[in-house]
XYZ file of C-alpha atoms in Angstrom:
608
model
C 109.586 111.066 130.062
C 112.848 111.599 130.773
C 114.610 111.467 127.891
C 114.246 114.401 124.950
C 117.235 113.734 122.351
C 117.840 113.240 118.669
C 120.291 111.888 116.914
C 123.396 113.514 116.062
C 126.755 113.114 113.538
C 128.857 115.836 114.437
C 132.373 113.872 111.942
C 129.570 114.802 109.104
C 129.906 118.431 109.652
C 132.771 120.639 110.012
C 133.469 122.373 113.614
C 132.221 125.364 112.956
C 128.650 123.892 112.868
C 128.437 122.392 115.986
C 127.902 125.493 118.209
C 125.504 126.319 115.923
C 123.873 122.825 116.505
C 124.336 123.175 119.848
C 122.923 126.488 120.398
C 119.144 125.476 118.265
C 119.487 122.134 120.578
C 119.577 123.819 123.983
C 116.943 125.944 122.697
C 114.540 123.421 121.192
C 114.728 121.386 124.383
C 116.954 118.275 122.880
C 118.991 117.744 125.696
C 119.920 113.826 124.952
C 122.068 112.991 121.764
C 123.077 109.228 120.534
C 126.905 110.101 118.058
C 129.919 107.902 116.899
C 127.853 104.844 115.867
C 128.964 104.549 112.143
C 132.449 106.322 112.615
C 134.836 103.432 112.598
C 136.784 104.913 109.624
C 137.370 108.503 111.219
C 138.749 106.717 114.009
C 141.176 104.578 112.670
C 141.165 105.315 109.331
C 144.282 102.800 108.721
C 144.697 99.510 110.650
C 145.868 100.039 113.894
C 146.466 104.279 113.606
C 143.298 105.572 115.685
C 142.645 109.407 116.018
C 139.474 110.062 118.318
C 140.179 113.712 117.819
C 137.112 114.608 115.814
C 134.916 112.323 119.198
C 136.450 113.907 121.621
C 136.273 117.241 120.143
C 131.934 116.582 119.436
C 131.996 114.900 123.353
C 133.450 117.430 125.104
C 131.375 120.828 123.623
C 128.176 118.360 124.079
C 129.186 117.517 127.794
C 130.473 121.441 128.567
C 126.500 122.468 126.851
C 124.758 119.709 129.727
C 123.683 117.825 126.589
C 124.037 113.766 127.321
C 125.295 111.402 125.218
C 124.638 108.084 123.859
C 127.527 106.422 122.594
C 127.607 103.920 120.190
C 130.320 101.441 119.365
C 131.191 101.745 115.091
C 131.085 97.878 114.361
C 128.629 97.896 111.885
C 130.734 100.329 109.491
C 133.960 97.898 108.976
C 136.194 99.871 107.028
C 137.332 99.572 103.687
C 140.565 98.532 104.570
C 139.220 96.144 106.426
C 137.557 93.966 103.761
C 140.194 94.585 101.685
C 142.677 92.848 103.754
C 139.725 90.235 105.164
C 137.825 89.675 102.127
C 136.313 86.408 103.916
C 134.667 88.201 106.704
C 132.062 89.463 103.894
C 128.725 87.888 104.628
C 127.267 85.319 102.016
C 123.441 85.310 101.297
C 120.505 82.457 101.186
C 121.662 82.274 97.278
C 125.366 81.975 98.149
C 126.587 85.264 96.560
C 128.923 87.555 98.886
C 127.267 90.749 100.042
C 130.055 93.570 99.740
C 131.271 96.788 101.101
C 129.569 99.674 99.510
C 126.660 100.651 102.261
C 126.405 98.837 106.417
C 126.687 95.711 108.058
C 129.007 93.797 105.524
C 130.343 91.518 108.111
C 129.847 87.562 109.393
C 129.495 87.980 112.971
C 131.459 84.722 112.702
C 133.921 86.010 111.441
C 137.344 86.023 113.436
C 139.215 88.510 111.565
C 135.991 90.745 111.746
C 135.486 90.306 115.584
C 139.161 90.866 116.219
C 138.932 93.998 115.033
C 135.607 95.012 116.356
C 136.359 94.038 119.691
C 139.864 95.909 119.249
C 137.872 98.855 118.225
C 134.882 98.782 121.527
C 137.983 98.419 123.623
C 139.245 101.735 122.476
C 136.162 102.879 122.824
C 135.230 101.571 126.563
C 138.793 102.428 127.808
C 138.721 105.983 125.827
C 135.269 107.397 127.331
C 134.174 104.459 130.403
C 131.725 106.999 132.525
C 133.031 110.017 130.602
C 129.588 109.384 128.795
C 125.458 108.885 130.230
C 125.101 105.226 127.831
C 126.318 102.931 125.406
C 124.994 101.444 122.356
C 126.135 98.391 121.203
C 126.707 98.551 117.189
C 123.605 98.854 115.141
C 119.851 97.183 114.589
C 121.908 93.763 114.152
C 119.987 91.859 111.524
C 119.553 95.443 109.266
C 118.923 94.093 105.301
C 118.586 90.374 106.531
C 122.110 90.636 107.738
C 120.939 88.084 110.413
C 122.156 85.482 107.948
C 125.063 84.895 106.636
C 126.587 81.672 105.500
C 130.171 82.127 104.603
C 132.694 79.266 106.127
C 133.342 81.155 109.416
C 129.823 80.598 109.731
C 129.704 77.275 108.838
C 132.401 76.093 110.717
C 130.779 77.554 114.147
C 127.331 76.185 113.064
C 128.921 72.569 113.549
C 130.920 73.209 116.714
C 126.995 74.719 118.286
C 125.102 71.804 116.977
C 128.104 69.982 118.487
C 127.518 71.177 121.919
C 123.671 71.048 121.424
C 123.320 67.424 120.616
C 127.033 65.522 121.734
C 126.467 63.495 119.054
C 126.219 62.755 115.354
C 123.342 59.761 115.992
C 121.289 62.592 118.248
C 121.027 65.116 115.633
C 120.068 62.335 112.613
C 117.594 61.499 115.529
C 116.302 65.271 116.305
C 116.670 66.119 112.580
C 114.335 62.947 110.966
C 117.259 62.568 108.053
C 116.571 59.367 107.377
C 114.439 61.196 105.111
C 114.836 61.729 101.725
C 118.191 59.731 102.388
C 119.978 63.085 105.086
C 122.118 60.767 107.187
C 125.364 62.647 108.446
C 128.405 60.548 109.483
C 130.288 63.149 110.185
C 130.245 66.718 111.399
C 132.016 68.307 108.789
C 129.329 66.432 106.179
C 126.599 69.373 107.809
C 126.643 72.198 105.188
C 123.893 74.736 105.136
C 120.657 73.943 102.503
C 121.099 77.414 100.080
C 120.630 77.020 96.731
C 118.721 73.683 97.424
C 116.616 71.962 94.876
C 112.962 72.003 97.196
C 112.391 72.245 99.919
C 114.882 72.100 103.252
C 114.726 70.014 106.220
C 112.048 71.527 108.701
C 114.425 70.732 111.482
C 117.267 71.717 110.061
C 115.925 75.462 109.402
C 114.831 76.058 112.412
C 118.507 75.324 114.323
C 119.668 77.378 111.611
C 117.427 80.495 112.684
C 118.678 79.694 116.482
C 122.221 79.250 115.720
C 122.049 82.456 113.383
C 120.257 84.257 116.052
C 122.858 83.200 119.065
C 125.703 84.239 117.236
C 124.398 87.705 117.031
C 123.873 87.789 120.794
C 126.763 85.925 121.292
C 128.529 89.371 119.813
C 126.569 91.325 121.348
C 127.622 90.108 124.616
C 131.469 90.274 123.937
C 131.229 94.134 123.495
C 129.190 94.307 126.285
C 131.554 92.705 128.209
C 133.767 95.135 127.265
C 132.453 97.759 128.225
C 131.539 96.903 131.968
C 134.970 96.196 132.406
C 135.545 99.786 131.792
C 132.413 101.851 132.838
C 129.558 101.774 135.003
C 126.980 103.336 132.183
C 123.749 101.852 131.230
C 124.228 99.611 127.738
C 121.415 99.361 124.660
C 120.916 97.908 121.126
C 118.283 99.832 119.395
C 115.918 96.899 118.219
C 113.564 97.202 115.219
C 109.877 96.858 113.959
C 108.360 94.293 112.755
C 111.472 92.436 113.114
C 111.542 88.656 114.035
C 114.998 87.151 112.929
C 116.729 87.969 116.563
C 115.542 86.788 119.610
C 115.203 89.582 121.275
C 113.720 88.495 124.730
C 117.072 86.491 124.947
C 118.816 89.388 123.958
C 118.094 91.333 125.954
C 119.282 89.363 129.292
C 122.669 91.711 128.675
C 121.557 94.634 128.094
C 120.419 97.401 130.961
C 117.632 98.873 129.096
C 115.935 98.099 125.575
C 115.278 100.509 123.127
C 113.797 100.809 119.787
C 113.795 102.472 116.317
C 109.745 103.494 115.522
C 109.054 103.421 111.480
C 106.188 102.927 110.146
C 107.252 99.734 107.966
C 104.292 98.577 106.214
C 102.329 100.024 102.584
C 99.792 101.584 104.759
C 99.977 103.407 108.201
C 98.328 101.580 111.004
C 99.035 103.539 114.427
C 98.042 100.793 116.503
C 100.542 98.584 114.572
C 103.021 100.854 115.892
C 101.337 100.527 119.629
C 101.512 96.608 119.423
C 105.911 96.926 118.703
C 105.352 99.852 121.044
C 104.208 97.221 123.919
C 105.982 94.349 122.483
C 109.233 95.930 123.136
C 108.063 97.034 126.682
C 106.949 93.528 127.201
C 110.482 92.269 127.090
C 111.596 92.806 129.866
C 108.575 94.415 131.130
C 109.934 97.654 132.137
C 110.096 101.250 130.830
C 111.820 101.881 127.186
C 113.754 104.270 125.093
C 112.610 105.493 121.547
C 115.749 105.727 120.046
C 115.649 106.107 116.836
C 111.266 107.942 115.617
C 110.714 108.111 111.805
C 110.430 112.739 111.982
C 108.423 112.960 108.943
C 109.959 111.072 105.755
C 112.133 108.202 105.481
C 114.610 107.813 102.412
C 114.144 103.615 102.537
C 111.020 102.929 101.453
C 109.654 102.678 97.916
C 107.243 105.671 98.143
C 108.694 108.175 100.905
C 105.853 109.713 102.161
C 106.241 113.428 104.205
C 104.012 113.318 106.853
C 102.951 117.152 108.809
C 105.078 118.074 111.232
C 102.172 117.572 113.935
C 102.681 113.574 113.537
C 105.974 113.497 115.493
C 104.050 115.117 118.254
C 101.553 112.659 118.118
C 104.121 109.625 118.272
C 106.020 110.891 120.738
C 102.762 110.985 123.027
C 101.732 107.521 121.555
C 105.332 106.422 122.272
C 103.969 107.913 126.577
C 100.907 106.326 126.536
C 102.558 102.975 125.648
C 105.823 103.497 128.283
C 108.507 104.817 127.023
C 110.805 106.964 128.932
C 111.946 108.672 125.904
C 112.254 109.709 122.596
C 115.248 110.206 120.310
C 113.765 111.791 116.178
C 116.057 110.584 113.841
C 117.885 112.773 112.963
C 118.946 115.622 114.375
C 121.029 117.071 111.352
C 119.497 117.294 108.037
C 121.900 115.904 106.058
C 122.546 116.139 102.011
C 124.987 113.578 101.125
C 124.921 110.377 101.395
C 122.670 107.331 101.212
C 120.633 108.608 103.585
C 120.421 112.262 102.011
C 116.613 111.762 101.455
C 115.766 110.880 105.181
C 113.760 113.691 107.284
C 116.068 115.857 110.535
C 114.800 118.201 112.844
C 116.101 120.883 110.845
C 116.096 121.728 107.253
C 119.148 121.106 104.586
C 120.015 124.956 105.450
C 120.524 123.795 108.994
C 117.330 125.482 110.469
C 115.011 124.631 112.257
C 111.850 122.969 111.119
C 108.556 122.841 112.168
C 108.990 119.215 112.940
C 111.813 120.210 115.535
C 108.584 122.576 116.932
C 106.624 120.236 116.995
C 108.911 117.757 119.417
C 109.773 120.691 121.087
C 106.438 121.681 122.154
C 105.245 117.783 122.721
C 107.763 117.709 125.743
C 105.174 119.657 127.975
C 102.610 117.102 127.708
C 104.577 114.250 128.352
C 105.656 114.394 131.763
C 106.117 112.038 134.056
C 106.031 107.832 133.467
C 102.708 106.285 132.286
C 102.406 102.430 133.923
C 99.819 100.653 132.362
C 97.514 98.488 134.677
C 98.335 94.212 133.938
C 94.983 93.509 132.070
C 95.458 90.992 128.993
C 98.142 88.991 128.335
C 99.004 87.691 124.250
C 101.238 85.307 124.324
C 104.413 85.568 122.373
C 107.599 83.659 121.249
C 110.172 84.308 118.478
C 110.570 80.993 117.811
C 107.177 80.625 117.058
C 108.072 83.120 114.203
C 110.175 81.183 113.106
C 107.967 77.409 113.001
C 105.747 79.392 110.996
C 108.759 80.196 108.143
C 108.859 76.914 107.837
C 105.406 75.894 107.104
C 104.368 73.840 103.912
C 100.630 74.310 105.060
C 99.852 78.562 103.695
C 102.664 80.483 103.423
C 100.551 83.465 103.227
C 99.662 83.236 107.340
C 102.275 85.671 108.430
C 102.945 85.199 112.572
C 102.926 88.704 113.462
C 100.394 90.033 111.698
C 97.961 87.748 112.881
C 99.115 88.468 116.986
C 98.692 92.701 115.578
C 95.016 91.652 115.039
C 93.899 90.600 118.368
C 96.532 93.224 119.395
C 94.488 95.910 117.870
C 91.189 93.990 118.707
C 92.230 94.092 122.856
C 92.693 97.922 122.367
C 90.220 98.814 120.897
C 87.735 97.104 123.322
C 89.514 99.250 125.747
C 92.373 97.058 127.693
C 95.640 97.285 128.212
C 97.492 94.326 126.651
C 100.559 92.941 127.194
C 102.700 90.538 125.649
C 104.001 87.387 127.779
C 107.094 84.582 127.236
C 107.161 81.464 128.475
C 109.387 81.873 131.134
C 106.510 84.914 132.485
C 104.805 85.007 135.396
C 101.208 84.773 134.041
C 99.509 84.925 137.384
C 98.233 88.960 137.497
C 96.838 89.095 134.152
C 92.958 88.753 133.967
C 93.145 87.254 130.642
C 95.105 84.577 128.511
C 95.575 84.537 124.955
C 97.927 82.127 123.170
C 97.882 82.784 119.782
C 99.507 80.164 117.023
C 101.707 79.030 118.738
C 102.926 76.097 117.040
C 105.773 74.883 119.906
C 104.495 75.693 123.321
C 107.083 74.519 126.246
C 105.910 71.974 128.770
C 106.389 74.757 131.995
C 104.175 77.207 129.630
C 101.218 74.677 129.583
C 101.653 74.394 133.269
C 101.337 77.840 133.791
C 97.907 77.702 131.531
C 96.732 75.251 133.440
C 97.275 77.123 137.081
C 95.435 80.548 135.675
C 92.513 81.529 136.898
C 90.979 83.462 133.780
C 89.858 83.107 130.676
C 92.294 81.210 128.269
C 91.908 81.232 124.524
C 93.724 79.337 122.144
C 93.616 79.257 118.753
C 94.523 77.253 115.828
C 97.477 75.553 114.907
C 98.686 75.712 118.882
C 100.816 73.129 120.290
C 101.019 71.455 116.945
C 104.729 71.169 117.030
C 107.310 70.164 119.625
C 110.939 71.435 120.353
C 112.585 70.165 117.326
C 109.954 70.755 114.704
C 108.454 67.641 114.601
C 104.381 67.364 114.218
C 102.764 65.845 117.669
C 100.620 62.761 117.906
C 97.886 64.582 119.420
C 96.621 67.940 118.749
C 96.608 70.162 120.730
C 99.374 68.712 123.034
C 98.859 68.579 126.585
C 95.998 70.694 126.284
C 93.338 68.175 124.598
C 91.241 67.761 128.330
C 91.129 71.546 128.829
C 89.935 72.196 126.034
C 87.774 69.377 125.642
C 88.947 68.861 121.950
C 91.140 67.682 119.758
C 92.288 68.620 116.329
C 92.326 65.431 113.593
C 92.801 67.051 110.955
C 93.855 70.712 109.144
C 93.973 72.697 105.765
C 94.973 75.674 104.389
C 92.276 78.490 103.200
C 91.975 81.428 101.489
C 89.215 83.254 103.123
C 86.414 81.495 104.330
C 82.896 82.405 106.164
C 82.044 81.420 109.681
C 79.942 82.667 112.464
C 80.453 83.240 115.951
C 77.680 83.550 118.778
C 75.136 84.198 115.800
C 77.757 87.124 114.987
C 78.967 86.609 110.652
C 82.798 86.518 110.317
C 85.313 86.744 108.254
C 87.862 82.876 108.779
C 91.148 83.230 107.208
C 94.229 80.940 105.960
C 93.998 78.299 108.025
C 91.279 75.400 108.590
C 90.906 72.471 111.620
C 88.323 69.122 111.628
C 87.931 69.397 115.328
C 86.781 66.450 117.384
C 84.193 67.598 120.495
C 85.122 65.622 123.644
C 83.173 67.901 126.164
C 82.993 71.004 125.367
C 80.558 72.869 123.600
C 80.551 74.531 120.077
C 80.161 78.447 120.223
C 81.785 79.220 116.548
C 80.837 76.968 112.862
C 82.731 77.314 109.515
C 80.470 78.021 106.597
C 79.524 74.192 106.407
C 78.471 73.885 109.872
C 81.963 72.374 111.640
C 83.336 73.900 114.327
C 84.892 76.256 114.588
C 84.652 77.731 117.588
C 84.786 75.752 121.264
C 84.519 76.477 124.710
C 84.769 74.660 127.993
C 84.614 76.862 131.496
C 87.158 79.267 130.832
C 88.965 78.156 128.567
C 88.349 78.820 124.470
C 89.317 77.805 121.395
C 89.648 79.134 117.987
C 90.106 76.325 114.967
C 91.047 78.864 112.611
C 92.310 82.661 112.264
C 90.614 85.916 113.010
C 90.767 89.037 112.356
C 90.033 92.471 114.415
C 86.338 91.555 114.355
C 86.723 88.034 114.803
C 88.661 88.865 117.534
C 86.536 91.495 118.951
C 83.293 89.402 118.647
C 84.881 86.225 119.932
C 86.818 88.416 122.983
C 83.484 90.085 124.070
C 82.706 86.768 126.088
C 84.137 88.017 128.977
C 85.535 91.168 127.632
C 82.601 94.103 127.717
C 83.637 97.260 125.466
C 84.880 100.383 127.520
C 85.150 102.627 124.456
C 83.202 103.613 121.501
C 84.968 105.054 118.761
C 87.649 105.118 115.852
C 91.043 106.298 115.739
C 91.977 106.302 119.459
C 94.541 104.801 121.628
C 93.740 104.427 125.888
C 95.727 102.604 128.604
C 94.594 102.048 132.017
C 95.949 102.956 134.995
C 96.149 103.189 138.519
C 94.812 106.464 138.099
C 92.413 106.332 135.555
C 92.335 106.314 131.812
C 94.996 107.650 129.586
C 93.380 108.267 126.037
C 95.165 109.583 122.643
C 93.842 111.059 119.514
C 95.224 108.844 116.518
C 93.909 111.811 114.083
C 94.778 115.251 113.003
C 91.081 116.600 113.544
C 88.865 116.623 116.449
C 87.261 113.476 117.314
C 84.666 111.931 119.851
C 84.551 108.464 122.206
C 82.495 107.071 124.595
C 84.480 105.551 127.282
C 82.076 103.656 129.777
C 78.717 105.563 127.745
C 80.087 109.251 128.554
C 81.575 111.073 125.629
C 84.807 112.441 125.425
C 85.755 114.613 122.839
C 89.383 115.181 122.148
C 91.357 117.810 119.573
C 93.431 117.031 117.406
C 96.271 114.513 118.326
C 95.120 115.467 121.657
C 96.579 113.176 124.827
C 93.981 113.381 127.922
C 94.335 112.042 131.680
C 90.688 110.662 132.531
């Protein structure tokens, strides 16, 4: 990898500590830092009064010591004086309540006063530091803490403009939204409001447009900052995406940045290393290029209900895993563990006394084991779409079903069979992959259906796929535009909790969704417990009329993917030079690759 660094906050320390910190950085191989993304009130303590002395000194001393700098624009933390002057800039939540000052991300991206000031401070940053620093980060974690969504007056006004641009006239909107249902017809754009605190279900077509609009609003704000920075700097620009985060269309947002970076934290109650891998692969797939882990959990965090303190060796393993999955760098958050503020319980690379910790030692050591880059061969493609995640949120069939969770089960099955997995989007070309999986894709654009029909390898399509159109209407016949290829029609469906089934005479558990399938000219290779069709095959096309877990997917995929690996607690990647395998255990592990025994030391990453 090229980047070994950490998040650093010089403004949190007396300047006498800076040289001490930098000495430790150099001793342990910290070559990059990200700074500046929360310094708005330091730089602009009063309206229009700018003081860059702290940031100037910090950048100068870092550069003098050959430490590269990623500079973040500080727009995620508007100062108190700004919210006092323009309280209307504060966001409004789903319940109509104003979200106030006192933490961070307390702004609506559609507030004109806020954006005027945010773009002004961005201009000040960009014009002052230009190409003096090494890369830029725009804002910090767009949408974090539920802040993608704001329903203030500014948001509503902008939403109406967005709708006018999309539909042209109110008649088109009424038709697309099906407003004849429940007497929701609109005569004028100004009659449209956000459906917050409604007595019951919201209009599902309006809700999909709200999700689209809120994502577009954040993307527009990012683009405005990017455009300002590009006037003054040729350095690459990024934004830090988040784990398991579906509120924003990251694929669309990534069009305006030079490389994808993201924050790798354990977001689930139970740690699952292959879930982290799935997120790595999604980040790599957004641009189909290497990515940066710009924030890596160091050990303990501060924002979970219970914050486990992972052993220092885990930081080394997490860094190796990012390397295995195509990262070009890892930067733990944070370098300097702090004794005050909202993140005082968050771990770092230094301890509270400013001494190097065992985590820093583990991170420094792994640098020698992660040289170069790993490029995984294209093997298995999993279709993914942020808008499908939004459509699933609006579903009233089984609200326990979670799109990304179900996709991760497929990813884990593919990885544990020993194959590479990549996510593809509707505008990607798919011909280079060996197998195509299209899971729970309620809406499949016509362009992607055409690509599937031309695909030469096996295609696996699941329940719920091609059920909806672009406006979130249910199709007349399901799966739309794929009935001939699959040799079946879905004539009805309903929710289940957990039932039993069988695939190729092997018992499986099935979840959430059960379809009634009318067989046309496919053959049945899996059944529900009532002996009705569940899994079918026609030539290279397979259909699964329910939701499977990892074990079920291993069985159904085994018809075309012979298992390469036998073992537990590993991750493997196939490259042009062979295989790279990572032991996910802190104990000795043994796996069998293509029948050959492979012994792995604790958390070892081995090239074969």
